[in-house]
PDB file of C-alpha atoms in Angstrom:
ATOM      1  CA  GLY A   1      27.266  60.019  45.791  1.00  0.00           C
ATOM      2  CA  GLY A   2      30.435  60.657  48.198  1.00  0.00           C
ATOM      3  CA  PRO A   3      29.896  62.284  51.709  1.00  0.00           C
ATOM      4  CA  GLY A   4      27.829  65.507  51.454  1.00  0.00           C
ATOM      5  CA  SER A   5      26.845  65.065  47.772  1.00  0.00           C
ATOM      6  CA  ALA A   6      23.035  65.781  47.372  1.00  0.00           C
ATOM      7  CA  ALA A   7      20.877  62.696  47.186  1.00  0.00           C
ATOM      8  CA  VAL A   8      19.137  62.096  43.424  1.00  0.00           C
ATOM      9  CA  PRO A   9      15.416  61.057  43.808  1.00  0.00           C
ATOM     10  CA  ARG A  10      13.864  58.478  41.473  1.00  0.00           C
ATOM     11  CA  PRO A  11      11.522  59.429  39.036  1.00  0.00           C
ATOM     12  CA  ALA A  12       7.952  58.271  39.742  1.00  0.00           C
ATOM     13  CA  VAL A  13       6.392  55.552  38.164  1.00  0.00           C
ATOM     14  CA  ALA A  14       2.925  56.686  36.643  1.00  0.00           C
ATOM     15  CA  ALA A  15       0.244  55.036  37.905  1.00  0.00           C
ATOM     16  CA  ALA A  16      -0.439  54.568  34.092  1.00  0.00           C
ATOM     17  CA  ASP A  17       2.460  52.846  33.495  1.00  0.00           C
ATOM     18  CA  ARG A  18       1.916  50.327  36.430  1.00  0.00           C
ATOM     19  CA  VAL A  19      -1.448  49.266  34.851  1.00  0.00           C
ATOM     20  CA  ARG A  20       0.166  48.891  31.717  1.00  0.00           C
ATOM     21  CA  LEU A  21       3.017  46.785  33.221  1.00  0.00           C
ATOM     22  CA  ALA A  22       0.905  44.526  34.942  1.00  0.00           C
ATOM     23  CA  GLU A  23      -0.840  43.870  32.185  1.00  0.00           C
ATOM     24  CA  ARG A  24       1.821  42.617  29.700  1.00  0.00           C
ATOM     25  CA  ALA A  25       3.023  40.506  32.656  1.00  0.00           C
ATOM     26  CA  ARG A  26      -0.208  38.868  32.792  1.00  0.00           C
ATOM     27  CA  GLU A  27      -0.476  38.393  28.568  1.00  0.00           C
ATOM     28  CA  LEU A  28       3.040  37.089  28.936  1.00  0.00           C
ATOM     29  CA  ALA A  29       1.919  34.578  31.971  1.00  0.00           C
ATOM     30  CA  SER A  30      -1.126  33.583  29.907  1.00  0.00           C
ATOM     31  CA  ALA A  31       0.867  33.014  26.593  1.00  0.00           C
ATOM     32  CA  MET A  32       3.295  30.923  28.295  1.00  0.00           C
ATOM     33  CA  SER A  33       0.747  28.974  30.159  1.00  0.00           C
ATOM     34  CA  THR A  34      -1.332  28.307  26.527  1.00  0.00           C
ATOM     35  CA  GLN A  35       1.808  27.263  24.728  1.00  0.00           C
ATOM     36  CA  ASP A  36       2.574  24.411  27.564  1.00  0.00           C
ATOM     37  CA  HIS A  37      -0.907  23.173  27.541  1.00  0.00           C
ATOM     38  CA  SER A  38      -0.897  22.949  23.852  1.00  0.00           C
ATOM     39  CA  GLN A  39       2.696  21.164  24.011  1.00  0.00           C
ATOM     40  CA  ARG A  40       0.833  18.752  26.597  1.00  0.00           C
ATOM     41  CA  GLU A  41      -1.807  18.210  24.454  1.00  0.00           C
ATOM     42  CA  THR A  42       0.184  18.012  21.370  1.00  0.00           C
ATOM     43  CA  GLY A  43       2.443  14.998  22.893  1.00  0.00           C
ATOM     44  CA  ALA A  44      -0.818  13.382  24.322  1.00  0.00           C
ATOM     45  CA  ASP A  45      -2.557  13.584  20.657  1.00  0.00           C
ATOM     46  CA  MET A  46       1.184  11.883  19.424  1.00  0.00           C
ATOM     47  CA  MET A  47       0.538   9.142  21.827  1.00  0.00           C
ATOM     48  CA  ASN A  48      -2.431   8.368  21.303  1.00  0.00           C
ATOM     49  CA  LYS A  49      -1.794   7.863  17.532  1.00  0.00           C
ATOM     50  CA  PRO A  50      -0.860   5.180  15.658  1.00  0.00           C
ATOM     51  CA  GLN A  51       3.166   5.296  15.513  1.00  0.00           C
ATOM     52  CA  ILE A  52       5.599   3.584  12.907  1.00  0.00           C
ATOM     53  CA  ILE A  53       8.670   2.172  15.094  1.00  0.00           C
ATOM     54  CA  GLU A  54      11.517   0.345  13.847  1.00  0.00           C
ATOM     55  CA  HIS A  55      12.197  -2.910  14.999  1.00  0.00           C
ATOM     56  CA  ALA A  56      14.706  -4.462  13.243  1.00  0.00           C
ATOM     57  CA  ARG A  57      17.144  -3.792  10.335  1.00  0.00           C
ATOM     58  CA  LYS A  58      19.194  -5.555   7.992  1.00  0.00           C
ATOM     59  CA  ALA A  59      21.222  -4.925   5.381  1.00  0.00           C
ATOM     60  CA  VAL A  60      20.797  -6.786   2.105  1.00  0.00           C
ATOM     61  CA  THR A  61      22.651  -7.319  -1.171  1.00  0.00           C
ATOM     62  CA  GLN A  62      19.894  -7.455  -3.656  1.00  0.00           C
ATOM     63  CA  THR A  63      17.605  -4.830  -4.836  1.00  0.00           C
ATOM     64  CA  VAL A  64      14.071  -5.550  -3.043  1.00  0.00           C
ATOM     65  CA  TYR A  65      11.143  -5.557  -5.323  1.00  0.00           C
ATOM     66  CA  GLU A  66       8.565  -6.945  -2.519  1.00  0.00           C
ATOM     67  CA  THR A  67       8.404  -8.302   0.397  1.00  0.00           C
ATOM     68  CA  ARG A  68       5.433 -10.291   1.884  1.00  0.00           C
ATOM     69  CA  TRP A  69       4.945 -11.686   5.207  1.00  0.00           C
ATOM     70  CA  VAL A  70       4.062 -15.446   5.531  1.00  0.00           C
ATOM     71  CA  PRO A  71       0.392 -15.782   6.748  1.00  0.00           C
ATOM     72  CA  CYS A  72       0.047 -16.609  10.730  1.00  0.00           C
ATOM     73  CA  SER A  73       3.798 -16.882  11.399  1.00  0.00           C
ATOM     74  CA  ALA A  74       7.083 -14.689  12.030  1.00  0.00           C
ATOM     75  CA  ARG A  75       8.467 -15.341   8.567  1.00  0.00           C
ATOM     76  CA  PHE A  76       8.495 -13.555   5.498  1.00  0.00           C
ATOM     77  CA  VAL A  77       9.717 -13.589   2.062  1.00  0.00           C
ATOM     78  CA  VAL A  78      11.707 -10.734   0.064  1.00  0.00           C
ATOM     79  CA  LEU A  79      11.856 -11.042  -3.360  1.00  0.00           C
ATOM     80  CA  GLY A  80      14.495  -9.183  -5.970  1.00  0.00           C
ATOM     81  CA  SER A  81      17.613  -9.241  -8.196  1.00  0.00           C
ATOM     82  CA  PRO A  82      21.002  -9.745  -7.072  1.00  0.00           C
ATOM     83  CA  PRO A  83      23.375  -7.585  -8.884  1.00  0.00           C
ATOM     84  CA  ARG A  84      24.193 -10.368 -11.519  1.00  0.00           C
ATOM     85  CA  GLY A  85      20.619  -9.804 -12.765  1.00  0.00           C
ATOM     86  CA  THR A  86      19.038 -13.068 -11.633  1.00  0.00           C
ATOM     87  CA  GLY A  87      16.199 -13.542  -9.461  1.00  0.00           C
ATOM     88  CA  LEU A  88      16.098 -14.192  -5.626  1.00  0.00           C
ATOM     89  CA  ILE A  89      13.494 -15.967  -3.466  1.00  0.00           C
ATOM     90  CA  GLN A  90      14.671 -15.641   0.304  1.00  0.00           C
ATOM     91  CA  ILE A  91      12.865 -16.689   3.700  1.00  0.00           C
ATOM     92  CA  TYR A  92      13.810 -14.858   6.882  1.00  0.00           C
ATOM     93  CA  ASN A  93      12.624 -15.460  10.450  1.00  0.00           C
ATOM     94  CA  LEU A  94      11.727 -12.833  12.769  1.00  0.00           C
ATOM     95  CA  SER A  95      13.010 -13.612  16.991  1.00  0.00           C
ATOM     96  CA  ARG A  96      14.000 -11.491  19.441  1.00  0.00           C
ATOM     97  CA  GLY A  97      14.276  -8.063  17.332  1.00  0.00           C
ATOM     98  CA  GLU A  98      16.769 -10.405  14.863  1.00  0.00           C
ATOM     99  CA  PHE A  99      15.963 -11.260  11.191  1.00  0.00           C
ATOM    100  CA  SER A 100      17.593 -14.523  10.115  1.00  0.00           C
ATOM    101  CA  LEU A 101      18.290 -16.112   6.925  1.00  0.00           C
ATOM    102  CA  LEU A 102      16.255 -19.392   6.569  1.00  0.00           C
ATOM    103  CA  HIS A 103      16.195 -20.205   3.030  1.00  0.00           C
ATOM    104  CA  GLU A 104      16.902 -18.852  -0.281  1.00  0.00           C
ATOM    105  CA  ALA A 105      16.694 -20.016  -4.013  1.00  0.00           C
ATOM    106  CA  GLU A 106      17.897 -17.863  -6.977  1.00  0.00           C
ATOM    107  CA  LYS A 107      16.055 -18.457 -10.032  1.00  0.00           C
ATOM    108  CA  PRO A 108      16.522 -17.104 -13.898  1.00  0.00           C
ATOM    109  CA  SER A 109      14.707 -13.982 -14.139  1.00  0.00           C
ATOM    110  CA  PRO A 110      14.254 -10.688 -11.354  1.00  0.00           C
ATOM    111  CA  LEU A 111      11.270 -11.218  -9.061  1.00  0.00           C
ATOM    112  CA  LYS A 112       8.871  -8.198  -9.330  1.00  0.00           C
ATOM    113  CA  CYS A 113       6.274  -8.576  -6.950  1.00  0.00           C
ATOM    114  CA  GLY A 114       3.979 -11.741  -5.090  1.00  0.00           C
ATOM    115  CA  THR A 115       0.943 -12.670  -2.960  1.00  0.00           C
ATOM    116  CA  PHE A 116      -0.062 -15.407  -0.735  1.00  0.00           C
ATOM    117  CA  GLY A 117      -3.660 -14.379  -1.395  1.00  0.00           C
ATOM    118  CA  ALA A 118      -5.117 -16.947  -3.337  1.00  0.00           C
ATOM    119  CA  SER A 119      -3.181 -19.906  -1.203  1.00  0.00           C
ATOM    120  CA  SER A 120      -5.003 -21.615   1.467  1.00  0.00           C
ATOM    121  CA  LEU A 121      -3.600 -21.221   4.929  1.00  0.00           C
ATOM    122  CA  ALA A 122      -2.513 -25.117   5.169  1.00  0.00           C
ATOM    123  CA  GLU A 123      -0.708 -24.573   1.790  1.00  0.00           C
ATOM    124  CA  ARG A 124       0.725 -20.918   2.141  1.00  0.00           C
ATOM    125  CA  ARG A 125       1.987 -20.709  -1.119  1.00  0.00           C
ATOM    126  CA  LEU A 126       3.450 -18.325  -2.715  1.00  0.00           C
ATOM    127  CA  ALA A 127       2.613 -16.694  -6.472  1.00  0.00           C
ATOM    128  CA  THR A 128       4.838 -14.727  -7.965  1.00  0.00           C
ATOM    129  CA  GLY A 129       5.556 -12.330 -11.320  1.00  0.00           C
ATOM    130  CA  ASP A 130       9.137 -11.680 -13.106  1.00  0.00           C
ATOM    131  CA  PHE A 131      10.603  -9.433 -15.396  1.00  0.00           C
ATOM    132  CA  THR A 132      10.025 -11.729 -18.032  1.00  0.00           C
ATOM    133  CA  GLY A 133       6.306 -11.879 -17.988  1.00  0.00           C
ATOM    134  CA  LYS A 134       6.100 -15.395 -16.358  1.00  0.00           C
ATOM    135  CA  LEU A 135       3.969 -16.104 -13.497  1.00  0.00           C
ATOM    136  CA  ASN A 136       4.823 -18.932 -11.041  1.00  0.00           C
ATOM    137  CA  ILE A 137       3.272 -20.688  -7.523  1.00  0.00           C
ATOM    138  CA  TRP A 138       5.696 -21.951  -4.906  1.00  0.00           C
ATOM    139  CA  ASP A 139       6.006 -24.284  -2.518  1.00  0.00           C
ATOM    140  CA  LEU A 140       8.308 -22.967   0.402  1.00  0.00           C
ATOM    141  CA  GLU A 141       9.174 -25.861   1.466  1.00  0.00           C
ATOM    142  CA  ASN A 142      10.649 -26.521  -2.105  1.00  0.00           C
ATOM    143  CA  LEU A 143      11.751 -24.211  -4.045  1.00  0.00           C
ATOM    144  CA  ALA A 144      13.257 -26.153  -6.727  1.00  0.00           C
ATOM    145  CA  ALA A 145      10.485 -25.748  -9.226  1.00  0.00           C
ATOM    146  CA  PRO A 146       7.326 -24.170  -9.256  1.00  0.00           C
ATOM    147  CA  VAL A 147       4.041 -26.109  -8.463  1.00  0.00           C
ATOM    148  CA  PHE A 148       2.516 -23.843 -11.157  1.00  0.00           C
ATOM    149  CA  ALA A 149       3.479 -21.718 -14.175  1.00  0.00           C
ATOM    150  CA  ALA A 150       2.223 -19.662 -16.840  1.00  0.00           C
ATOM    151  CA  GLN A 151       3.810 -17.116 -19.570  1.00  0.00           C
ATOM    152  CA  ALA A 152       1.453 -14.736 -18.073  1.00  0.00           C
ATOM    153  CA  HIS A 153       2.152 -11.361 -20.156  1.00  0.00           C
ATOM    154  CA  ALA A 154       4.741 -10.063 -22.966  1.00  0.00           C
ATOM    155  CA  GLY A 155       7.396  -8.430 -20.824  1.00  0.00           C
ATOM    156  CA  LEU A 156       7.575  -7.335 -17.464  1.00  0.00           C
ATOM    157  CA  LEU A 157       4.794  -8.695 -15.352  1.00  0.00           C
ATOM    158  CA  ASN A 158       4.494  -5.497 -12.878  1.00  0.00           C
ATOM    159  CA  CYS A 159       1.882  -6.156 -10.212  1.00  0.00           C
ATOM    160  CA  ILE A 160      -0.383  -9.110  -8.749  1.00  0.00           C
ATOM    161  CA  ASP A 161      -2.669  -9.978  -6.122  1.00  0.00           C
ATOM    162  CA  GLY A 162      -4.703 -12.785  -4.913  1.00  0.00           C
ATOM    163  CA  VAL A 163      -7.716 -14.052  -3.436  1.00  0.00           C
ATOM    164  CA  GLY A 164     -10.443 -16.863  -2.408  1.00  0.00           C
ATOM    165  CA  GLY A 165      -7.288 -18.211  -0.288  1.00  0.00           C
ATOM    166  CA  LEU A 166      -6.733 -16.228   2.870  1.00  0.00           C
ATOM    167  CA  LYS A 167      -9.726 -14.121   2.436  1.00  0.00           C
ATOM    168  CA  GLY A 168     -13.190 -14.061   0.098  1.00  0.00           C
ATOM    169  CA  SER A 169     -15.548 -16.218  -0.804  1.00  0.00           C
ATOM    170  CA  GLY A 170     -15.421 -17.936  -4.231  1.00  0.00           C
ATOM    171  CA  ALA A 171     -13.042 -19.665  -6.454  1.00  0.00           C
ATOM    172  CA  PRO A 172      -9.010 -19.074  -5.373  1.00  0.00           C
ATOM    173  CA  GLU A 173      -7.927 -16.403  -8.053  1.00  0.00           C
ATOM    174  CA  ILE A 174      -4.570 -14.766  -9.053  1.00  0.00           C
ATOM    175  CA  VAL A 175      -4.555 -11.235 -10.903  1.00  0.00           C
ATOM    176  CA  THR A 176      -1.669  -9.750 -12.912  1.00  0.00           C
ATOM    177  CA  GLY A 177      -0.709  -6.729 -14.261  1.00  0.00           C
ATOM    178  CA  GLY A 178       1.919  -5.970 -17.350  1.00  0.00           C
ATOM    179  CA  LYS A 179       4.013  -4.111 -19.411  1.00  0.00           C
ATOM    180  CA  ASP A 180       1.971  -5.204 -22.391  1.00  0.00           C
ATOM    181  CA  GLY A 181      -1.324  -3.458 -21.082  1.00  0.00           C
ATOM    182  CA  SER A 182      -3.389  -6.221 -20.172  1.00  0.00           C
ATOM    183  CA  VAL A 183      -5.128  -7.623 -16.697  1.00  0.00           C
ATOM    184  CA  LYS A 184      -5.114 -11.318 -16.729  1.00  0.00           C
ATOM    185  CA  VAL A 185      -7.157 -13.368 -13.947  1.00  0.00           C
ATOM    186  CA  TRP A 186      -5.676 -17.214 -13.006  1.00  0.00           C
ATOM    187  CA  ASP A 187      -7.071 -20.038 -11.617  1.00  0.00           C
ATOM    188  CA  PRO A 188      -4.324 -22.154 -10.133  1.00  0.00           C
ATOM    189  CA  ARG A 189      -6.427 -25.294 -10.826  1.00  0.00           C
ATOM    190  CA  GLN A 190      -6.341 -24.509 -14.614  1.00  0.00           C
ATOM    191  CA  ALA A 191      -3.393 -24.589 -16.472  1.00  0.00           C
ATOM    192  CA  ASP A 192      -4.515 -24.067 -19.778  1.00  0.00           C
ATOM    193  CA  GLY A 193      -4.657 -20.037 -19.403  1.00  0.00           C
ATOM    194  CA  PRO A 194      -6.438 -17.324 -17.842  1.00  0.00           C
ATOM    195  CA  VAL A 195     -10.030 -17.311 -16.855  1.00  0.00           C
ATOM    196  CA  ALA A 196     -10.381 -13.433 -17.691  1.00  0.00           C
ATOM    197  CA  SER A 197      -8.684 -11.143 -19.196  1.00  0.00           C
ATOM    198  CA  MET A 198      -8.797  -7.509 -20.061  1.00  0.00           C
ATOM    199  CA  GLU A 199      -6.835  -5.912 -23.203  1.00  0.00           C
ATOM    200  CA  PRO A 200      -6.102  -2.838 -24.734  1.00  0.00           C
ATOM    201  CA  LYS A 201      -7.865  -2.236 -27.630  1.00  0.00           C
ATOM    202  CA  PRO A 202      -7.130  -2.909 -31.173  1.00  0.00           C
ATOM    203  CA  GLY A 203      -5.300   0.094 -32.651  1.00  0.00           C
ATOM    204  CA  ASP A 204      -4.665   1.625 -29.148  1.00  0.00           C
ATOM    205  CA  VAL A 205      -1.258   2.702 -27.527  1.00  0.00           C
ATOM    206  CA  ALA A 206      -0.584  -0.314 -24.652  1.00  0.00           C
ATOM    207  CA  ARG A 207      -0.071   1.436 -21.150  1.00  0.00           C
ATOM    208  CA  ASP A 208       1.612  -0.339 -18.372  1.00  0.00           C
ATOM    209  CA  CYS A 209      -0.399  -1.504 -16.256  1.00  0.00           C
ATOM    210  CA  TRP A 210       0.989  -0.557 -12.610  1.00  0.00           C
ATOM    211  CA  ALA A 211      -1.168  -2.198  -9.843  1.00  0.00           C
ATOM    212  CA  VAL A 212      -4.082  -4.436  -9.326  1.00  0.00           C
ATOM    213  CA  ALA A 213      -6.369  -5.323  -6.442  1.00  0.00           C
ATOM    214  CA  PHE A 214      -9.133  -7.744  -5.815  1.00  0.00           C
ATOM    215  CA  GLY A 215     -12.349  -6.758  -4.025  1.00  0.00           C
ATOM    216  CA  ASP A 216     -15.955  -7.089  -3.414  1.00  0.00           C
ATOM    217  CA  SER A 217     -15.578 -10.712  -2.621  1.00  0.00           C
ATOM    218  CA  HIS A 218     -17.980 -10.885  -0.180  1.00  0.00           C
ATOM    219  CA  SER A 219     -20.323 -14.212  -2.128  1.00  0.00           C
ATOM    220  CA  ALA A 220     -19.204 -17.019  -4.348  1.00  0.00           C
ATOM    221  CA  SER A 221     -20.395 -15.058  -7.643  1.00  0.00           C
ATOM    222  CA  ASP A 222     -19.564 -11.254  -6.729  1.00  0.00           C
ATOM    223  CA  ARG A 223     -15.813 -10.391  -7.532  1.00  0.00           C
ATOM    224  CA  VAL A 224     -14.523  -7.363  -9.093  1.00  0.00           C
ATOM    225  CA  VAL A 225     -10.629  -6.514 -10.215  1.00  0.00           C
ATOM    226  CA  ALA A 226      -9.522  -2.745 -10.220  1.00  0.00           C
ATOM    227  CA  ALA A 227      -6.276  -1.889 -12.246  1.00  0.00           C
ATOM    228  CA  GLY A 228      -4.323   1.328 -12.612  1.00  0.00           C
ATOM    229  CA  TYR A 229      -1.830   2.488 -15.444  1.00  0.00           C
ATOM    230  CA  ASP A 230       1.025   4.529 -16.111  1.00  0.00           C
ATOM    231  CA  ASN A 231      -1.062   7.370 -17.985  1.00  0.00           C
ATOM    232  CA  GLY A 232      -3.431   7.604 -14.715  1.00  0.00           C
ATOM    233  CA  ASP A 233      -6.227   5.675 -15.798  1.00  0.00           C
ATOM    234  CA  VAL A 234      -8.049   3.524 -13.184  1.00  0.00           C
ATOM    235  CA  LYS A 235     -10.654   0.816 -14.574  1.00  0.00           C
ATOM    236  CA  LEU A 236     -12.569  -1.738 -12.186  1.00  0.00           C
ATOM    237  CA  LEU A 237     -13.597  -4.648 -14.003  1.00  0.00           C
ATOM    238  CA  ASP A 238     -16.810  -6.729 -12.802  1.00  0.00           C
ATOM    239  CA  LEU A 239     -15.693 -10.296 -13.424  1.00  0.00           C
ATOM    240  CA  ARG A 240     -19.395 -11.279 -12.529  1.00  0.00           C
ATOM    241  CA  ALA A 241     -20.695  -9.288 -15.600  1.00  0.00           C
ATOM    242  CA  GLY A 242     -17.328  -9.640 -17.313  1.00  0.00           C
ATOM    243  CA  LYS A 243     -17.355  -5.906 -17.791  1.00  0.00           C
ATOM    244  CA  VAL A 244     -15.448  -2.737 -17.043  1.00  0.00           C
ATOM    245  CA  SER A 245     -18.319  -1.151 -14.857  1.00  0.00           C
ATOM    246  CA  TRP A 246     -16.235   2.136 -13.928  1.00  0.00           C
ATOM    247  CA  GLU A 247     -13.159   3.956 -15.146  1.00  0.00           C
ATOM    248  CA  THR A 248     -11.734   7.578 -14.494  1.00  0.00           C
ATOM    249  CA  ASN A 249      -8.144   9.213 -14.969  1.00  0.00           C
ATOM    250  CA  VAL A 250      -6.367  10.340 -11.788  1.00  0.00           C
ATOM    251  CA  GLN A 251      -3.563  12.614 -14.085  1.00  0.00           C
ATOM    252  CA  ASN A 252      -0.657  10.644 -12.670  1.00  0.00           C
ATOM    253  CA  GLY A 253       0.654   7.553 -12.804  1.00  0.00           C
ATOM    254  CA  VAL A 254      -1.140   4.847 -10.594  1.00  0.00           C
ATOM    255  CA  CYS A 255       1.814   3.096  -8.783  1.00  0.00           C
ATOM    256  CA  GLY A 256      -0.850   1.181  -6.045  1.00  0.00           C
ATOM    257  CA  LEU A 257      -4.058   0.201  -5.157  1.00  0.00           C
ATOM    258  CA  GLN A 258      -6.196  -1.320  -2.208  1.00  0.00           C
ATOM    259  CA  PHE A 259      -9.347  -1.978  -1.396  1.00  0.00           C
ATOM    260  CA  ASP A 260      -9.972  -1.902   2.793  1.00  0.00           C
ATOM    261  CA  ARG A 261     -11.154  -4.919   2.871  1.00  0.00           C
ATOM    262  CA  GLN A 262     -11.537  -7.965  -0.185  1.00  0.00           C
ATOM    263  CA  ASP A 263     -14.219  -9.791   1.458  1.00  0.00           C
ATOM    264  CA  ILE A 264     -17.007  -7.242   2.118  1.00  0.00           C
ATOM    265  CA  GLU A 265     -19.001  -5.220  -0.678  1.00  0.00           C
ATOM    266  CA  MET A 266     -17.051  -2.891  -1.934  1.00  0.00           C
ATOM    267  CA  ASN A 267     -16.081  -0.139   0.719  1.00  0.00           C
ATOM    268  CA  LYS A 268     -12.973   2.134   0.156  1.00  0.00           C
ATOM    269  CA  LEU A 269     -10.729   2.025  -2.187  1.00  0.00           C
ATOM    270  CA  VAL A 270      -7.576   3.982  -2.226  1.00  0.00           C
ATOM    271  CA  VAL A 271      -5.121   5.041  -4.661  1.00  0.00           C
ATOM    272  CA  THR A 272      -1.291   6.089  -4.970  1.00  0.00           C
ATOM    273  CA  THR A 273       0.411   7.732  -7.380  1.00  0.00           C
ATOM    274  CA  LEU A 274       2.947  10.041  -8.959  1.00  0.00           C
ATOM    275  CA  GLU A 275       3.553  13.675  -7.731  1.00  0.00           C
ATOM    276  CA  SER A 276       3.144  12.455  -4.122  1.00  0.00           C
ATOM    277  CA  ARG A 277      -0.858  12.324  -4.048  1.00  0.00           C
ATOM    278  CA  TYR A 278      -3.128   9.598  -3.134  1.00  0.00           C
ATOM    279  CA  ARG A 279      -6.938   9.286  -3.611  1.00  0.00           C
ATOM    280  CA  LEU A 280      -9.552   7.627  -1.289  1.00  0.00           C
ATOM    281  CA  TYR A 281     -12.595   6.495  -2.997  1.00  0.00           C
ATOM    282  CA  ASP A 282     -15.930   5.888  -1.356  1.00  0.00           C
ATOM    283  CA  MET A 283     -17.372   2.861  -3.419  1.00  0.00           C
ATOM    284  CA  ARG A 284     -21.011   3.100  -2.076  1.00  0.00           C
ATOM    285  CA  THR A 285     -21.719   6.479  -3.339  1.00  0.00           C
ATOM    286  CA  HIS A 286     -21.813   6.624  -6.927  1.00  0.00           C
ATOM    287  CA  HIS A 287     -23.159   9.535  -8.845  1.00  0.00           C
ATOM    288  CA  PRO A 288     -24.359   9.038 -12.428  1.00  0.00           C
ATOM    289  CA  THR A 289     -22.500  11.437 -13.937  1.00  0.00           C
ATOM    290  CA  PHE A 290     -19.488  12.381 -11.619  1.00  0.00           C
ATOM    291  CA  GLY A 291     -18.944   8.589 -10.574  1.00  0.00           C
ATOM    292  CA  TYR A 292     -17.550   7.918  -6.865  1.00  0.00           C
ATOM    293  CA  SER A 293     -17.236  10.187  -4.101  1.00  0.00           C
ATOM    294  CA  MET A 294     -13.697  10.706  -3.127  1.00  0.00           C
ATOM    295  CA  LEU A 295     -10.854  12.772  -1.308  1.00  0.00           C
ATOM    296  CA  SER A 296      -7.643  13.816  -2.766  1.00  0.00           C
ATOM    297  CA  GLN A 297      -4.796  14.463  -0.540  1.00  0.00           C
ATOM    298  CA  GLU A 298      -0.997  15.070  -0.619  1.00  0.00           C
ATOM    299  CA  ALA A 299       0.726  12.670   1.502  1.00  0.00           C
ATOM    300  CA  HIS A 300       4.710  13.058   0.913  1.00  0.00           C
ATOM    301  CA  GLU A 301       7.270  15.291  -0.877  1.00  0.00           C
ATOM    302  CA  SER A 302       7.773  12.499  -3.308  1.00  0.00           C
ATOM    303  CA  THR A 303       5.891   9.342  -5.181  1.00  0.00           C
ATOM    304  CA  VAL A 304       3.697   7.376  -2.685  1.00  0.00           C
ATOM    305  CA  TRP A 305       4.537   3.787  -4.022  1.00  0.00           C
ATOM    306  CA  GLY A 306       2.342   1.677  -2.493  1.00  0.00           C
ATOM    307  CA  VAL A 307      -0.567   1.659   0.179  1.00  0.00           C
ATOM    308  CA  SER A 308      -1.880  -0.875   2.639  1.00  0.00           C
ATOM    309  CA  HIS A 309      -4.338  -0.768   4.974  1.00  0.00           C
ATOM    310  CA  LEU A 310      -3.758  -2.028   8.870  1.00  0.00           C
ATOM    311  CA  PRO A 311      -5.730  -5.121   9.688  1.00  0.00           C
ATOM    312  CA  GLN A 312      -6.558  -4.593  12.800  1.00  0.00           C
ATOM    313  CA  ASN A 313      -7.939  -1.178  11.828  1.00  0.00           C
ATOM    314  CA  ARG A 314      -8.727  -0.729   8.167  1.00  0.00           C
ATOM    315  CA  ASP A 315      -9.276   2.919   9.146  1.00  0.00           C
ATOM    316  CA  VAL A 316      -5.681   2.890   9.144  1.00  0.00           C
TER     317      VAL A 316
END
């Protein structure tokens, strides 16, 4: 106020109010400290977990159905179909963070899938399946004509896997699954037909086989094939016994299958499906009524098209 005006005294803060204010200040300080510590821990956890980092990117003019690393090299192959509806094999080299196209070859039919699994490291031959059901094996140094060819399926050859070359004991073999509902095992050394086959029963509706995988190849005589179908069926074919040893239904179409390792006794099998789910089966814990123990989990907000274990750590 001005000269001569009386001073207005400030209201005194009660002792109880001061205590409450001090307690609130301590609560806020504790919360901020906890949040900061949590953020630091989260950052540390994220740094300790496996990270997916984009190393390089390249636009292509074809629809890509499959990519495979050429074993023990910085090269990879791309299988697919250009806009004119033919097939295309491309071989790329990765150097200093850039892709460079080394070679490409156009084929009459779109190429759906491929594997190096049945080839030795010295040969590194690529087995492919196409939209007309043909199984071909290619020498990457000469893509003019396949070194092995067979009409494997009536219609689209959806999936393929190999064993006995790079990994696994026993003979080199290739397994294929097709739109005709059959699963066939091939020995590249025998051109007269498959060495094993799992066909739909007469009168049954043929279900598309969408995924196949070899496993349990720990000796010259032991080997199994896991097959997944569009109706959610998963079947385990024991090649030694020549019969289906186990089957189940996962309620959604099976898009991908893989054992954690091919060259050991069956350990884990991962099944990916439509509706953004995957299942992890413990293939060493079997109940006579309920089957193998498993974990089911939602992984994405869309279809889980495939699965691949990290070679350096099969728990990832």
